[in-house]
XYZ file of C-alpha atoms in Angstrom:
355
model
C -100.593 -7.339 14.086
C -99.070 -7.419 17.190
C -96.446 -10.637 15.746
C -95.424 -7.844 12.966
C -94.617 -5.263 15.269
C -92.667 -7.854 17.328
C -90.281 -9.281 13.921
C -90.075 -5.148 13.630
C -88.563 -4.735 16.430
C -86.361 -7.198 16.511
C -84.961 -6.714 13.130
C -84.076 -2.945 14.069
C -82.531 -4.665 17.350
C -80.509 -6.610 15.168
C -79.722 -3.926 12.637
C -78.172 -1.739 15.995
C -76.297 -4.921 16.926
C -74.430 -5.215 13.683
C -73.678 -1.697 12.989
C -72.583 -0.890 16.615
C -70.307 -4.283 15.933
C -69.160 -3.327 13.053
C -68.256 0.262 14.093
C -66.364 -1.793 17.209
C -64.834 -3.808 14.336
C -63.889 -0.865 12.274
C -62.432 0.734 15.174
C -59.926 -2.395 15.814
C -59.316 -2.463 12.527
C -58.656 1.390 12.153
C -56.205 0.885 15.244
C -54.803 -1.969 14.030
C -53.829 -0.494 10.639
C -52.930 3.104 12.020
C -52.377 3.556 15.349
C -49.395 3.100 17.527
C -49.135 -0.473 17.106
C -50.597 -0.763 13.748
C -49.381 -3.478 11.354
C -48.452 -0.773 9.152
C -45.849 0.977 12.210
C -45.068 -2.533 12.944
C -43.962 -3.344 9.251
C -42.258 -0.294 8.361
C -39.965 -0.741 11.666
C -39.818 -4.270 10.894
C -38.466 -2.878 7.027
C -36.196 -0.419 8.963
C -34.418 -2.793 11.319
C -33.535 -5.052 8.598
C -32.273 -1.699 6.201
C -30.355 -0.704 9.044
C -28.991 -4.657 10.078
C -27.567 -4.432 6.328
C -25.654 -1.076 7.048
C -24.172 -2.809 10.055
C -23.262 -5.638 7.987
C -21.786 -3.816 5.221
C -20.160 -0.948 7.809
C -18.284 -4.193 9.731
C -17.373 -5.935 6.135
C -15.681 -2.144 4.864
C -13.995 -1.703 8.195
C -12.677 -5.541 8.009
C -11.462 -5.251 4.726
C -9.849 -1.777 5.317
C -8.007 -3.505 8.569
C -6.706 -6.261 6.461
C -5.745 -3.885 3.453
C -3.615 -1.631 6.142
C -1.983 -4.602 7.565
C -0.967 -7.064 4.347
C -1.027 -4.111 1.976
C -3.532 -5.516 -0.365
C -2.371 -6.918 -4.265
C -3.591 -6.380 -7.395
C -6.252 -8.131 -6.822
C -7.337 -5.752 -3.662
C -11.264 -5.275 -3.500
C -12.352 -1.865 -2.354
C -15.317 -0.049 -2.219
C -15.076 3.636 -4.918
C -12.266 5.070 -7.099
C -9.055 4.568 -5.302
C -6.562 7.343 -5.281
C -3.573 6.848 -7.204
C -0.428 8.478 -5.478
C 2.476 9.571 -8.034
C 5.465 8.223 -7.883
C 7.239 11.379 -7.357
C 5.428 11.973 -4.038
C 7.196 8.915 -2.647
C 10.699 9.190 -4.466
C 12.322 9.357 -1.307
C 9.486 8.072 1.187
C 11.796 4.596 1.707
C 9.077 3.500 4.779
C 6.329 3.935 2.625
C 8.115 2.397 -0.847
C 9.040 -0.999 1.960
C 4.823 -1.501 2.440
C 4.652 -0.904 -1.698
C 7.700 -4.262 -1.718
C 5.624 -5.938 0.921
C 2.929 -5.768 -1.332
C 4.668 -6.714 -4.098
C 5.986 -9.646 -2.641
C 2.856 -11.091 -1.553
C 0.941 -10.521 -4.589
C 2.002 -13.713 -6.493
C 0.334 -12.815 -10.085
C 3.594 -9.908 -9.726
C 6.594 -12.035 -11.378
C 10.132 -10.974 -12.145
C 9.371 -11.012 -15.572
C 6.530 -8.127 -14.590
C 7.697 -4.416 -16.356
C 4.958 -2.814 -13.835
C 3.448 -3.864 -10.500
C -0.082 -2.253 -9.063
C -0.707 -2.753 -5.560
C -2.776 -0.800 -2.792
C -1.703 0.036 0.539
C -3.526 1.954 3.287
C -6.342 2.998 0.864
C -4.472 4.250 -1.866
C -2.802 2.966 -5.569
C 0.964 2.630 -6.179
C 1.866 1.314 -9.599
C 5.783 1.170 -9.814
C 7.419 0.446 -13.109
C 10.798 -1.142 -14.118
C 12.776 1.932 -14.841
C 11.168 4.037 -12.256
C 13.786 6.653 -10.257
C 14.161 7.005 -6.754
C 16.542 8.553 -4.608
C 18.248 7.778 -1.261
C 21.034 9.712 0.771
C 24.634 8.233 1.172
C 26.703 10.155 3.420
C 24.181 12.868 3.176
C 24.315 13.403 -0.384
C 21.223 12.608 -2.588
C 21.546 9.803 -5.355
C 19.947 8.533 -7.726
C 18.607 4.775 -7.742
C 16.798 2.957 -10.265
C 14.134 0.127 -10.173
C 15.167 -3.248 -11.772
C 12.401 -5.271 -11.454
C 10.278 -7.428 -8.847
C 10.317 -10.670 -6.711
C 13.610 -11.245 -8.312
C 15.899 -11.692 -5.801
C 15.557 -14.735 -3.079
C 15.191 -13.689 0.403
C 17.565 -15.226 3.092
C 14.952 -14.483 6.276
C 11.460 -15.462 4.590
C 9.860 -13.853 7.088
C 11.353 -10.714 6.536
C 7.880 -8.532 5.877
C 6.208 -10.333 9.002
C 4.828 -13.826 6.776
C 6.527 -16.172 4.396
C 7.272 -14.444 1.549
C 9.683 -16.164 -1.299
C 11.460 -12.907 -2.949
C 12.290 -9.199 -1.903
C 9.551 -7.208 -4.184
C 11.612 -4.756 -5.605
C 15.062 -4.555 -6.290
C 17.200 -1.758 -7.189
C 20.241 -0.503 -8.559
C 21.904 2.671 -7.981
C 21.714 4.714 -11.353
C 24.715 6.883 -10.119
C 27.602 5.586 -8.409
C 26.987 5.425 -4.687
C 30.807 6.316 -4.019
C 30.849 8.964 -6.164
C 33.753 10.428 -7.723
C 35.809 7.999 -6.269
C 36.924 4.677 -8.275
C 37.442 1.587 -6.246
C 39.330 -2.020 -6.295
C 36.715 -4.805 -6.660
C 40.290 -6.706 -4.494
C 43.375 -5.713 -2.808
C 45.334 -8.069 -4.985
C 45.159 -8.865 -8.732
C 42.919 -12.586 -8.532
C 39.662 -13.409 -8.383
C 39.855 -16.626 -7.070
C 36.956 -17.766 -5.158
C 34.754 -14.812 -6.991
C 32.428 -12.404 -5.822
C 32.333 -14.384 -2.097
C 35.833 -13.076 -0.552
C 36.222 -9.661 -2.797
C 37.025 -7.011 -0.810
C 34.308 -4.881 -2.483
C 31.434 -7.129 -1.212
C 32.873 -7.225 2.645
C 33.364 -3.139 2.233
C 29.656 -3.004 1.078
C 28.411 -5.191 3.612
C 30.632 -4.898 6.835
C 32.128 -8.328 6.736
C 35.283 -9.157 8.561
C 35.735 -12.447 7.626
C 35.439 -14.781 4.381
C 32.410 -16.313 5.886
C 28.779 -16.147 4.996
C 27.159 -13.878 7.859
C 23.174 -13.899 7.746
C 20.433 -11.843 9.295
C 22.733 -9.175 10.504
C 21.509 -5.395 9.902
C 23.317 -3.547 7.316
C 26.644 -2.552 8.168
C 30.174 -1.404 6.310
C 29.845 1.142 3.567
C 25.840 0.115 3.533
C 25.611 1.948 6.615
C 25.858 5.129 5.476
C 22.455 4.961 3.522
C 19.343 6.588 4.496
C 17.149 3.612 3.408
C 19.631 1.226 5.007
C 17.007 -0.370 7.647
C 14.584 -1.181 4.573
C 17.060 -3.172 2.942
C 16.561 -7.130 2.411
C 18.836 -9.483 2.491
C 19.124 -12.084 -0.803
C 20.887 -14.555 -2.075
C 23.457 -14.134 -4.671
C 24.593 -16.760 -7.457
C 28.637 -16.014 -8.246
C 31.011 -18.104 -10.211
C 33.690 -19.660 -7.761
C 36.321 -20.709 -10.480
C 36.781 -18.150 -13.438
C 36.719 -20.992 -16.147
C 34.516 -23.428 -14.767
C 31.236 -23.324 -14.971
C 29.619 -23.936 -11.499
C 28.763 -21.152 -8.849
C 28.320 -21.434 -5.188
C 25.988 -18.210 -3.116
C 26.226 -15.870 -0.599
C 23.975 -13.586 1.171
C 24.162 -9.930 0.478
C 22.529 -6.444 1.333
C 24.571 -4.955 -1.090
C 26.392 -6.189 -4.271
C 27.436 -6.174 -7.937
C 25.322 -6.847 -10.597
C 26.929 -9.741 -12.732
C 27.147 -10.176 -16.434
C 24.132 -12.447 -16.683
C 21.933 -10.156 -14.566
C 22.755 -7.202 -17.461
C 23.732 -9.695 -20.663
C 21.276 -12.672 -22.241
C 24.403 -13.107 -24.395
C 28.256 -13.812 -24.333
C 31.242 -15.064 -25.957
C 30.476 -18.315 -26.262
C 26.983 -20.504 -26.061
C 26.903 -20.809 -22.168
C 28.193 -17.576 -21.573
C 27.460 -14.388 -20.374
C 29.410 -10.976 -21.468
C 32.911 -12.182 -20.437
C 31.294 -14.620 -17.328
C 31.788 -18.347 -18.390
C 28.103 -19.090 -17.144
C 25.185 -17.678 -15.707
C 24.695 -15.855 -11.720
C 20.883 -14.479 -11.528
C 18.167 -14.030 -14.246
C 18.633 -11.356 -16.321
C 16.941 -7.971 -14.717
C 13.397 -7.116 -16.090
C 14.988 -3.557 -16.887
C 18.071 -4.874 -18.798
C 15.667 -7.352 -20.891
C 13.711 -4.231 -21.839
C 16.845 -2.754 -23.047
C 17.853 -6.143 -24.733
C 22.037 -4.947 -24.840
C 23.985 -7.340 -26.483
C 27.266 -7.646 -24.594
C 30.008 -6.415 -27.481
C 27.930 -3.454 -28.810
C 27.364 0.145 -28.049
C 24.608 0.899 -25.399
C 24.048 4.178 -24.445
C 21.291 2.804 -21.678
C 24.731 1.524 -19.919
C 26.175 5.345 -19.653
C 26.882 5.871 -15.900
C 28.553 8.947 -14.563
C 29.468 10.170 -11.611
C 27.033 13.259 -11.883
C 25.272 14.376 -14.870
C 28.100 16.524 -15.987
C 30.297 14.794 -15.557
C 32.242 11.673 -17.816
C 31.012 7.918 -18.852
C 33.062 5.947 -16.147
C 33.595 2.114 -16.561
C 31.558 0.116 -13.528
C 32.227 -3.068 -12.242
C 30.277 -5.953 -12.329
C 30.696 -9.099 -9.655
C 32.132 -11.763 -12.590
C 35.488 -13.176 -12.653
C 36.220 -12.650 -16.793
C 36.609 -15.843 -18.364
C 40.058 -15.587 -19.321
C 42.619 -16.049 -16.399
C 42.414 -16.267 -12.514
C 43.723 -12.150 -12.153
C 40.360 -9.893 -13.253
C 36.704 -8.962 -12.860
C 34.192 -7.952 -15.708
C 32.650 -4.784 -15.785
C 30.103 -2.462 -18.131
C 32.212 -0.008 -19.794
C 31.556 3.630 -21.405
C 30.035 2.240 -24.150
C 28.052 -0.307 -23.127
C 30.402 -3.308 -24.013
C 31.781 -6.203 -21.583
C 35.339 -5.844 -20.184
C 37.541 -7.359 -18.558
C 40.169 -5.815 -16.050
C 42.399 -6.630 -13.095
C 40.759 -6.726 -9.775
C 42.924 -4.202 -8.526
C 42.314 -2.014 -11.104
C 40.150 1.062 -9.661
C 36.383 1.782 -11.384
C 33.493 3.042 -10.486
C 30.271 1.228 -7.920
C 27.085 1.028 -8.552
C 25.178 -1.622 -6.519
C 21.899 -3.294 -6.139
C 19.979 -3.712 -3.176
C 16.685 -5.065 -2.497
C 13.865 -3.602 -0.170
């Protein structure tokens, strides 16, 4: 009897034991899984550092990408983050700092050729899409006029590193859709020969500020140039010109502003090789001008220029020496056809520039 008892009482002994350890047990446990350092606190912040080191990530990445998208411009191919806002073009027709980042842009985007009709590029945050045909305006001598897109990396750069990096071609280039001398007809020379061509005119040293016959690079723009608004935004290229009027090799120089030659307007000419009146080809044909697709003995109204909207269809000249004889220049007449005329002959100027 008294064994029984004895096994009794240790039994409830042990019974005690393994409750009071498992209420110890349950208690670590119950701390463990709730209390300040539970496993659960501990996971969640575990959860919330890593949420948070992914922000960071992604925060640095967007800044990074916004850094290099401010200072290269960003193509076509530009990767943001959202909708990017598209700016009009008429909110920048005259912004000529802001249109120079759009041609940086342009330039280094290299799936933008001259053969493009648009180009899409984003700089500082927002969406420019420029089209061949597109009208701008700059001031000459204070007076607004009227400038028209071309095309894009057309024209060959003489300082590649122009936009701050190597870049091949200016990304947009222009011509002036009225005449930038206005009412005023000019000589393309002061006496009747275009011998040489386009190099030793006296148009192309008025245009540029030359002084002598020679090839002057890297200078800012100066002569007649000068007077523009958007003068400090304008590049530099090189220009093809025919050197003999009935021979068929040219020779370059390096203009801010110039003519536009027959082969830059025309795809077609008096004979196989030629172009308009031009015994050969200077330059591509312009992106805008292909879109029109003149042929160089009919009727074009596209070719129309005036010297203000009311006023009359004025003959312009272009930079070729006409096929025919060493005394005369071509140029796009009121009807759209190729001419020929002495070089001291006075018509109208309507340049091209690059920026």
């Amino acid at each position: 009897m008294g064994e029984k008892k004895a096994a009794a009482g240790i039994t409830l002994v042990a019974l005690v034991v393994t409750i009071v350890v498992l209420l110890i047990l349950s208690g670590i446990t119950i701390m463990y899984v709730s209390g300040e350092n539970s496993i659960i606190k501990k996971a969640q912040e575990a959860r919330n550092n890593t949420e948070q080191a992914i922000q960071r990530e992604q925060d640095e990445i967007g800044e990074l990408a916004n850094l290099l998208n401010k200072e290269y411009g960003g193509g076509q191919g530009s990767d943001t983050e959202g909708p990017i806002p598209e700016v009009p073009v008429e909110e920048i027709r005259s912004d000529w700092e802001k249109i120079n980042k759009i041609a940086k842009a342009i330039a280094s985007d290299s799936t933008i050729t001259y053969e493009a009709t648009q180009a899409k590029v984003t700089v500082e945050g927002k969406s420019y899409t420029i089209k061949v045909g597109d009208i701008f305006e700059v001031q000459y001598n204070g007076e607004a006029k009227r400038v028209r897109v071309l095309g894009f990396n057309h024209d060959r750069l003489v300082n590649k590193a122009i936009y701050g990096g190597q870049h091949s071609n200016a990304g947009i280039s222009f011509e002036f859709y009225d005449f930038m001398l206005g009412t005023t007809p000019n000589k393309i020379n002061t006496s009747a020969t275009n011998t040489e061509g386009w190099a030793v005119t006296q148009m192309r040293k008025d245009l540029n500020g030359y002084t002598t016959d020679d090839v002057v690079q890297n200078i800012e723009v100066g002569g007649q140039g000068a007077n523009l608004s958007n003068q400090q935004y304008i590049k530099q290229v090189v220009k093809n010109y025919i050197t003999t009027y009935n021979i068929g090799g040219t020779s370059s120089s390096n203009d801010y502003l110039w003519l536009l030659s027959c082969s830059e307007v025309w795809n077609s000419g008096y004979s196989e090789k030629a172009h308009g009146y031009a015994v050969t080809k200077e330059g591509h044909q312009y992106q805008y001008y292909r879109g029109i697709n003149p042929t160089w003995n009919e009727e074009n109204t596209n070719f129309i220029k005036k010297p203000n909207d009311s006023g009359t269809a004025r003959d312009w000249w272009l930079r070729s020496p006409g096929y025919s004889g060493a005394g005369g220049f071509c140029y796009a007449g009121t009807n759209g056809k190729c001419g020929i005329e002495a070089a001291t002959l006075r018509m109208y100027v309507a340049p091209g520039f690059c920026v």
